[in-house]
Short mmCIF file of C-alpha atoms and ligand atoms in Angstrom, two decimals:
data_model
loop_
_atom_site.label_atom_id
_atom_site.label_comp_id
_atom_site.label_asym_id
_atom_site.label_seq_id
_atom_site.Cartn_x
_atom_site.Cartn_y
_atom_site.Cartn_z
CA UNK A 1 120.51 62.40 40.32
CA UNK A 2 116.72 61.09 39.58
CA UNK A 3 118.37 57.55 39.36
CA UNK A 4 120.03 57.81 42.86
CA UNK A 5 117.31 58.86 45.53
CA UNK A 6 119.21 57.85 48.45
CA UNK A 7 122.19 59.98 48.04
CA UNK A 8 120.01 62.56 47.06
CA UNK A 9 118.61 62.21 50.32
CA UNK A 10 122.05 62.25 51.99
CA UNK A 11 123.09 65.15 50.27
CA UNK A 12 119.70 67.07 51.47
CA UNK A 13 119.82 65.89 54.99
CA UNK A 14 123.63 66.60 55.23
CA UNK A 15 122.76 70.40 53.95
CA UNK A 16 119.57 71.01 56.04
CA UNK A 17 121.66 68.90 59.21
CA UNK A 18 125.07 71.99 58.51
CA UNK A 19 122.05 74.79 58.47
CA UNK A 20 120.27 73.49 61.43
CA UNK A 21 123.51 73.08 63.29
CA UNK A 22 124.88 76.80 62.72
CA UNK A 23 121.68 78.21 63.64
CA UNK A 24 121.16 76.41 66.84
CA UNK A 25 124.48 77.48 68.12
CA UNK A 26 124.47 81.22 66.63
CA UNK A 27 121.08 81.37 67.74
CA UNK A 28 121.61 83.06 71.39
CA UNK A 29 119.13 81.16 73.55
CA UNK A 30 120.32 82.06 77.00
CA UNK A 31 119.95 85.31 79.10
CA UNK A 32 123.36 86.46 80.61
CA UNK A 33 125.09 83.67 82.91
CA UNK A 34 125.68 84.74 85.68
CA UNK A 35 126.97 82.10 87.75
CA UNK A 36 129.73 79.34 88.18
CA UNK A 37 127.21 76.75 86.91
CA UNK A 38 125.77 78.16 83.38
CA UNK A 39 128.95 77.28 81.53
CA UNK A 40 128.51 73.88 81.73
CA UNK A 41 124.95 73.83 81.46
CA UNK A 42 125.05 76.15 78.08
CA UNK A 43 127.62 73.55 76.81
CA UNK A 44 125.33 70.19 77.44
CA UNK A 45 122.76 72.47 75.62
CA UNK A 46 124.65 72.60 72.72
CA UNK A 47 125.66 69.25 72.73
CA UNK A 48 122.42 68.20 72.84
CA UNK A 49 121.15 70.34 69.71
CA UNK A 50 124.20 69.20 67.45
CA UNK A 51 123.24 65.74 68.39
CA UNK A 52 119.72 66.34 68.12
CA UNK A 53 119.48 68.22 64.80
CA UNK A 54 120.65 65.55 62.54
CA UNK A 55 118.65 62.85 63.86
CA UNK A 56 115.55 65.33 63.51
CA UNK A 57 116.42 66.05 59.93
CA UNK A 58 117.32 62.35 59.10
CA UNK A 59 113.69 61.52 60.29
CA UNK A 60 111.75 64.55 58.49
CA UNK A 61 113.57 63.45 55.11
CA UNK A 62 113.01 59.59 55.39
CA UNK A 63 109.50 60.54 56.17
CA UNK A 64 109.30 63.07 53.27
CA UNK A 65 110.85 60.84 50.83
CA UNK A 66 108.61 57.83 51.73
CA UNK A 67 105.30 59.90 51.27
CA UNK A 68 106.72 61.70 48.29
CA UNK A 69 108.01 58.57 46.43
CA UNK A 70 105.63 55.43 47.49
CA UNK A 71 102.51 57.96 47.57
CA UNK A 72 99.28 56.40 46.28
CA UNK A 73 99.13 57.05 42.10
CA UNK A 74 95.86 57.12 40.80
CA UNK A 75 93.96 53.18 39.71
CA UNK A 76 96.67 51.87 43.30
CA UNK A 77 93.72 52.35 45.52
CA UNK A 78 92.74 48.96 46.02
CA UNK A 79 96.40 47.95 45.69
CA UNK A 80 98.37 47.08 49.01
CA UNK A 81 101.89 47.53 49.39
CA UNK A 82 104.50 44.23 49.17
CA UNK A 83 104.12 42.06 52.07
CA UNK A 84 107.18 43.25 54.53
CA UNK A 85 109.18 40.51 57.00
CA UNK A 86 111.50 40.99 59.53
CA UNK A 87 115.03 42.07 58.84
CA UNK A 88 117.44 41.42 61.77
CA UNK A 89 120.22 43.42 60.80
CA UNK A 90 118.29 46.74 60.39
CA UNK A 91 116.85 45.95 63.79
CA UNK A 92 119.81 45.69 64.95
CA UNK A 93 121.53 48.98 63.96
CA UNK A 94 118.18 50.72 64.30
CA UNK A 95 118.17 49.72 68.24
CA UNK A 96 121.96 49.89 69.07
CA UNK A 97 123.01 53.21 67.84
CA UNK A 98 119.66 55.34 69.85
CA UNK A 99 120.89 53.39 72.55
CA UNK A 100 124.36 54.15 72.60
CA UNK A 101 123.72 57.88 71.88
CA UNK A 102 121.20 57.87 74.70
CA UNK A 103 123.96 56.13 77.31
CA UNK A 104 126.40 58.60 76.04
CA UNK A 105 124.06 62.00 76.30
CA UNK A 106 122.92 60.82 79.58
CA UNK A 107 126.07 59.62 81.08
CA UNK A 108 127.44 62.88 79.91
CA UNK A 109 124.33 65.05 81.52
CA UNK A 110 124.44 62.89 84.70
CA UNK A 111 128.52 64.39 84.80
CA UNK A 112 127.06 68.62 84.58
CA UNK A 113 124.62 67.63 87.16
CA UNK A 114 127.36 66.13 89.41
CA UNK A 115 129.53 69.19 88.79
CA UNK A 116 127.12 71.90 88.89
CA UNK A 117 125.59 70.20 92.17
CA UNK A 118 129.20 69.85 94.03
CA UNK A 119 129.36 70.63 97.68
CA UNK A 120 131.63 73.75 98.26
CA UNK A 121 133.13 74.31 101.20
CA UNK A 122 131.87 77.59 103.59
CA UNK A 123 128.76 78.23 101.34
CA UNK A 124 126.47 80.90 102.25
CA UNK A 125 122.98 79.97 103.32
CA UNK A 126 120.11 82.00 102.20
CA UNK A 127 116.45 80.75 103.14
CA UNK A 128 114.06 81.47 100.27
CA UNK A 129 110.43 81.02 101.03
CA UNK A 130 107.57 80.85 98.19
CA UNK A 131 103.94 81.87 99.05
CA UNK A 132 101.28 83.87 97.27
CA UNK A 133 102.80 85.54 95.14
CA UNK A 134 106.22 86.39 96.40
CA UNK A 135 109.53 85.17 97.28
CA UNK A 136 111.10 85.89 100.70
CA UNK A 137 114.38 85.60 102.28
CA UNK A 138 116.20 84.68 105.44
CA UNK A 139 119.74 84.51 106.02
CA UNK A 140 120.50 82.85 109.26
CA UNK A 141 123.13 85.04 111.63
CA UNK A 142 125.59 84.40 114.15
CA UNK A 143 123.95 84.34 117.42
CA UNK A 144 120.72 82.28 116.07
CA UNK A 145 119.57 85.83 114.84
CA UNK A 146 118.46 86.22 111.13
CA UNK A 147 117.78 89.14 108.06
CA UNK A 148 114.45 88.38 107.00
CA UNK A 149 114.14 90.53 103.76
CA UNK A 150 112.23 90.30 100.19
CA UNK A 151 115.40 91.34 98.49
CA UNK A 152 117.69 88.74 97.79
CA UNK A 153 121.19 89.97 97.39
CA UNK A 154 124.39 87.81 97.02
CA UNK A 155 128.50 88.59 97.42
CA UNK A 156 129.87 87.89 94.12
CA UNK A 157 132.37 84.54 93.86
CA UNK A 158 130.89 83.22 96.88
CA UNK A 159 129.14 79.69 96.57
CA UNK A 160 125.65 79.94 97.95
CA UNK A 161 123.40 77.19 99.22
CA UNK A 162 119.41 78.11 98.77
CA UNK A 163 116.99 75.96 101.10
CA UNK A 164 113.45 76.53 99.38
CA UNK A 165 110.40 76.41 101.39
CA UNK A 166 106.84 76.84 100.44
CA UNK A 167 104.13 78.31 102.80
CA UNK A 168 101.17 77.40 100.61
CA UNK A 169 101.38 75.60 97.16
CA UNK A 170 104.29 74.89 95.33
CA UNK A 171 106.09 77.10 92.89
CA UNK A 172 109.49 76.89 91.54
CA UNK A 173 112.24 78.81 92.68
CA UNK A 174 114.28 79.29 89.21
CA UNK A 175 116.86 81.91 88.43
CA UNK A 176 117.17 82.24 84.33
CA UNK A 177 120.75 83.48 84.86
CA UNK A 178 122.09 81.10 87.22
CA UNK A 179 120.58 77.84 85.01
CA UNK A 180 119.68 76.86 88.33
CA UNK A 181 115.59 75.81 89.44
CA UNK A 182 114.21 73.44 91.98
CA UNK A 183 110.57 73.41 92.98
CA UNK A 184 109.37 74.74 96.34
CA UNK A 185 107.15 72.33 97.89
CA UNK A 186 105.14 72.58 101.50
CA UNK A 187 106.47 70.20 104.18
CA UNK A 188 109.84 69.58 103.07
CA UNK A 189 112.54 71.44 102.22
CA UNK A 190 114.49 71.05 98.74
CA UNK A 191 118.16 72.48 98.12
CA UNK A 192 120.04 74.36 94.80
CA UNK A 193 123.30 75.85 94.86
CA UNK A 194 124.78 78.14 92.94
CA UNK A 195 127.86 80.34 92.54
CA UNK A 196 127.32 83.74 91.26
CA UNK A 197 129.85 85.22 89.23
CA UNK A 198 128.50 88.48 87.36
CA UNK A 199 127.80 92.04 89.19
CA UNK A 200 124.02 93.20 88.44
CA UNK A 201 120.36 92.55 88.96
CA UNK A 202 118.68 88.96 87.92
CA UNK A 203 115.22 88.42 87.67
CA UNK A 204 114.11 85.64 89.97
CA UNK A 205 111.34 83.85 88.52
CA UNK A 206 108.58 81.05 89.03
CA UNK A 207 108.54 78.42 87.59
CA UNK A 208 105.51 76.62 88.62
CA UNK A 209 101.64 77.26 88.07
CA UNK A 210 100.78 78.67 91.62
CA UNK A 211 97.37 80.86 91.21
CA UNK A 212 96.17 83.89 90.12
CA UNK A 213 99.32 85.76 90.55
CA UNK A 214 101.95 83.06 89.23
CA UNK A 215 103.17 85.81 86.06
CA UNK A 216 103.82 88.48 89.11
CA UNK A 217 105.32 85.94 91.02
CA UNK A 218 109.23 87.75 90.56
CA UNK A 219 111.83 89.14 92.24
CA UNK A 220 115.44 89.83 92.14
CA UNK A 221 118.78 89.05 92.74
CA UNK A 222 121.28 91.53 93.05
CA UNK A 223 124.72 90.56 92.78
CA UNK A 224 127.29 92.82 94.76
CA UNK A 225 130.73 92.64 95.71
CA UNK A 226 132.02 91.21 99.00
CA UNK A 227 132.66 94.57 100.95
CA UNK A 228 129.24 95.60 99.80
CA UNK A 229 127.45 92.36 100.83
CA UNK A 230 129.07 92.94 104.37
CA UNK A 231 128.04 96.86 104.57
CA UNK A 232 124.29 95.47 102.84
CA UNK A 233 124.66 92.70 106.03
CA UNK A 234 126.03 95.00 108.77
CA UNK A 235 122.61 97.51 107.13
CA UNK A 236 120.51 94.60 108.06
CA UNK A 237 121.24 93.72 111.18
CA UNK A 238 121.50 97.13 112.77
CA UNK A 239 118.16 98.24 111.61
CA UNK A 240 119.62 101.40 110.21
CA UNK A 241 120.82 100.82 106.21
CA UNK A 242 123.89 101.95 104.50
CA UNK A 243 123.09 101.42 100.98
CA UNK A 244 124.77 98.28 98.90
CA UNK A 245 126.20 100.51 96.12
CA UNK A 246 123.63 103.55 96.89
CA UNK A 247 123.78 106.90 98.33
CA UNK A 248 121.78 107.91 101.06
CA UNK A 249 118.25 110.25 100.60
CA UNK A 250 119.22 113.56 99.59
CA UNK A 251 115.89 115.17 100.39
CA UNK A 252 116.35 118.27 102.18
CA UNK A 253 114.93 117.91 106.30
CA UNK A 254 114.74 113.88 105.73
CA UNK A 255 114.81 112.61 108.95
CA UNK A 256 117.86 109.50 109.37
CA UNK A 257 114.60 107.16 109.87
CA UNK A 258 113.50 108.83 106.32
CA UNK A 259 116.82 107.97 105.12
CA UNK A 260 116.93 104.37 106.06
CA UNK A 261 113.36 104.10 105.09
CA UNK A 262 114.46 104.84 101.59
CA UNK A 263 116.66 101.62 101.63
CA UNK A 264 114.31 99.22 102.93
CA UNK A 265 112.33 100.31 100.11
CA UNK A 266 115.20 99.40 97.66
CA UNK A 267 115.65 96.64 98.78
CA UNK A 268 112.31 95.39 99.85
CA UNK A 269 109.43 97.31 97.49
CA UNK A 270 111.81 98.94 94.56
CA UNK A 271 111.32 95.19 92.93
CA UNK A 272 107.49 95.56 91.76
CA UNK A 273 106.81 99.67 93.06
CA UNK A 274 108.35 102.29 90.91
CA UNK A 275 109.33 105.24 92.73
CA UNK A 276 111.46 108.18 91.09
CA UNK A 277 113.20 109.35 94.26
CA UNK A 278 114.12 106.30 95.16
CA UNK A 279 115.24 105.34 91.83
CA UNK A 280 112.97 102.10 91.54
CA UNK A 281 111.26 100.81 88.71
CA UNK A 282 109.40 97.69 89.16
CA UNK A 283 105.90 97.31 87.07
CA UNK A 284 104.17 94.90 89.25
CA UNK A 285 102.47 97.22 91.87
CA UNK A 286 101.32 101.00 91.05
CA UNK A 287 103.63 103.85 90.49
CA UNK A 288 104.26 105.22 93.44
CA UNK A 289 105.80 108.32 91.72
CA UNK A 290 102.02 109.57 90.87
CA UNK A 291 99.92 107.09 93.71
CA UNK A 292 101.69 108.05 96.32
CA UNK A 293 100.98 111.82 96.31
CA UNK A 294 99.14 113.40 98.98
CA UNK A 295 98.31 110.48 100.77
CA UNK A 296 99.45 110.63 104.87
CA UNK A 297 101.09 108.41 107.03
CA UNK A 298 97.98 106.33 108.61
CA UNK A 299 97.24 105.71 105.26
CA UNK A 300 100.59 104.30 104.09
CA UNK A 301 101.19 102.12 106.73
CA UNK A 302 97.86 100.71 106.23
CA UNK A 303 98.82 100.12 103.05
CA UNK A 304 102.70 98.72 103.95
CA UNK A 305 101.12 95.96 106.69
CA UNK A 306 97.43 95.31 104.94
CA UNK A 307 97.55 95.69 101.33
CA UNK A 308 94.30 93.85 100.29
CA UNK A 309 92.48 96.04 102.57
CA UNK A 310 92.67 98.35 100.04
CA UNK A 311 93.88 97.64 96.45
CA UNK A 312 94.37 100.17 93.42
CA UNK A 313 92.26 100.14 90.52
CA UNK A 314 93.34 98.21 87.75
CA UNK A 315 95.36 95.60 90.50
CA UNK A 316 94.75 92.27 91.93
CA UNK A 317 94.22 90.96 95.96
CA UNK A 318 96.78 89.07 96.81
CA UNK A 319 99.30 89.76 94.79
CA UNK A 320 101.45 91.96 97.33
CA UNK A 321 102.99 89.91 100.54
CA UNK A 322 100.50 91.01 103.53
CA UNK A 323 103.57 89.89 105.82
CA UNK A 324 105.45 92.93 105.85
CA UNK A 325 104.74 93.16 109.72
CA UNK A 326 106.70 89.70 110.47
CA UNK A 327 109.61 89.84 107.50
CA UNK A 328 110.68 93.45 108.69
CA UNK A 329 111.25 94.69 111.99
CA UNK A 330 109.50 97.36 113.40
CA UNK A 331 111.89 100.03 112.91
CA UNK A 332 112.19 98.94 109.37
CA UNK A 333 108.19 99.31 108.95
CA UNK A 334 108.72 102.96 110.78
CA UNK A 335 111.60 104.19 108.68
CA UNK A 336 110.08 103.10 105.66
CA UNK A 337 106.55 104.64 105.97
CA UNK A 338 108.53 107.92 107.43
CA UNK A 339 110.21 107.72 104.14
CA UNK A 340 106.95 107.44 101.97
CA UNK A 341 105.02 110.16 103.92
CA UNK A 342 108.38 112.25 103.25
CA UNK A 343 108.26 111.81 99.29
CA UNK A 344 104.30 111.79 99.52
CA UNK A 345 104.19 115.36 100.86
CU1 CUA B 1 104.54 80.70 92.64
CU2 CUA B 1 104.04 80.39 90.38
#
């Protein structure tokens, strides 16, 4: 073996190469997918690691082996090492095979992109607007009329077209489970589609430094089927809610404005507020379980329409949308704080 360093070499890279191989594809990098286009994304991924791998181990052991075997011995160190000239056919190999793995990889990428990106016929559009520190949506209506909501929720199966917009700086509208993220940038307006495929909740992230409140920056997705899309929709638009998937406010003398209160706070505040009776349990504002005891209704809708007017100790300005009084209507703002007074007493 001592006598034949090179296939030693070969022998170690091929071994460290297998083991680096195996774990990058057992290793489970992803978070569920959830849509049409993760397959083919999580596939280039994995392409690109077994590709990848080997070419990072044949460079760590060439490296390794150099320093190891032509290291400095001691009375060498005023030595220099045997002049070197040019060598046309290791140039050659050296410079045509990164370039024909790079055309390959990147001929193969520019094919997902292509396929993930495709146009589908009758997509759903769904507005989403970035501004600090929140995401909101709009989904345009027959009859130029629209659902402006903070909850984004999507009928499973059905391709859906996002147009991002930015009120402020830009962020990065990226869902983890759908593979898909394009920034959100003020004054133009940038495009992602996706296809969702999986019932459940999907944390909607940013992606993009924004200000103080970039980590809160989230929201969700829920993912519902058709018929519940349509009742969530129908909810919506008449101002009073059946719940997507929920059942209504069994509190006993809730008023029907209590009771659709309770769903626009679902779907609107349940994302950062916990709240036991509505069954909530976002971390990124206080716990309304405990805060929201005793206080009345002036109070509440103070805080619903002006939250920096008066923040809870231990929480930022800014970081809860002051626009509640444009992105719901005003039966939505008086059902919800008829709701919160309800649980609050
Ligand atoms: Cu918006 Cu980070």
């Amino acid at each position: 073996m001592r006598r034949h360093p090179v296939a030693q070499m070969v022998i170690v890279g091929a071994i460290a190469s297998a083991i680096g191989i195996a774990l990058a594809l057992v290793i489970d990098w992803f978070p569920a997918d959830a849509a049409e286009q993760a397959g083919p994304i999580d596939t280039l991924y994995d392409v690109l690691m077994i590709v990848s791998v080997p070419v990072f181990v044949l460079v760590a052991t060439v490296t390794l082996f150099a320093a190891w075997r032509f290291r400095m011995r001691p009375g060498q160190e005023k030595q220099d090492g045997p002049p070197i000239h040019g060598n046309t056919r290791l140039e050659v190999v050296w410079t045509a095979i990164p370039a024909i793995l790079l055309v390959s990889l990147c001929s193969y990428a520019y094919a997902v992109l292509h396929d993930i990106e495709e146009k589908k016929a009758d997509p759903l559009v769904v507005h989403v607007t970035g501004q600090q520190f929140a995401w909101s949506y709009r989904y345009p209506q027959a009859g130029g009329r629209a659902i402006n909501t903070t909850a984004l929720v999507l009928p499973k199966d059905r391709p859906v077209l996002f147009k991002v917009h930015a009120e402020d700086v830009i962020h990065d509208f990226w869902v983890p489970a759908f593979r898909v993220k394009i920034d959100a940038v003020p004054g133009i307006t940038t495009e992602v589609r996706a296809t969702p495929t999986k019932l459940g909740r999907f944390p909607v992230v940013c992606a993009e430094l924004c200000g103080l409140g970039h980590a809160v920056m989230r929201s969700t997705v829920r993912v519902v089927t058709p018929a519940a899309y349509d009742r969530w929709v129908a909810g919506q638009t008449a101002g009073t809610a059946p719940a997507a998937g929920g059942e209504t406010g069994g509190e006993g003398g809730a008023s029907a404005d209590a009771a659709a209160g309770r769903e626009v706070f679902t779907t609107n505040c349940g994302s950062c507020h916990t709240l036991a009776d509505a069954g909530t349990s976002g971390t990124v504002g206080p716990d309304l379980t405990t805060a929201l005891r005793g206080q009345d209704e002036a109070t509440i809708r103070e805080d619903v329409v002006d939250p920096d007017k008066r923040v809870a100790e231990g929480y930022q300005p800014g970081v809860m949308p002051g626009n509640f009084a444009e992105t719901l209507s005003a039966e939505q703002i008086d059902g919800l704080v008829a709701y919160l007074a309800s649980v609050a007493r």
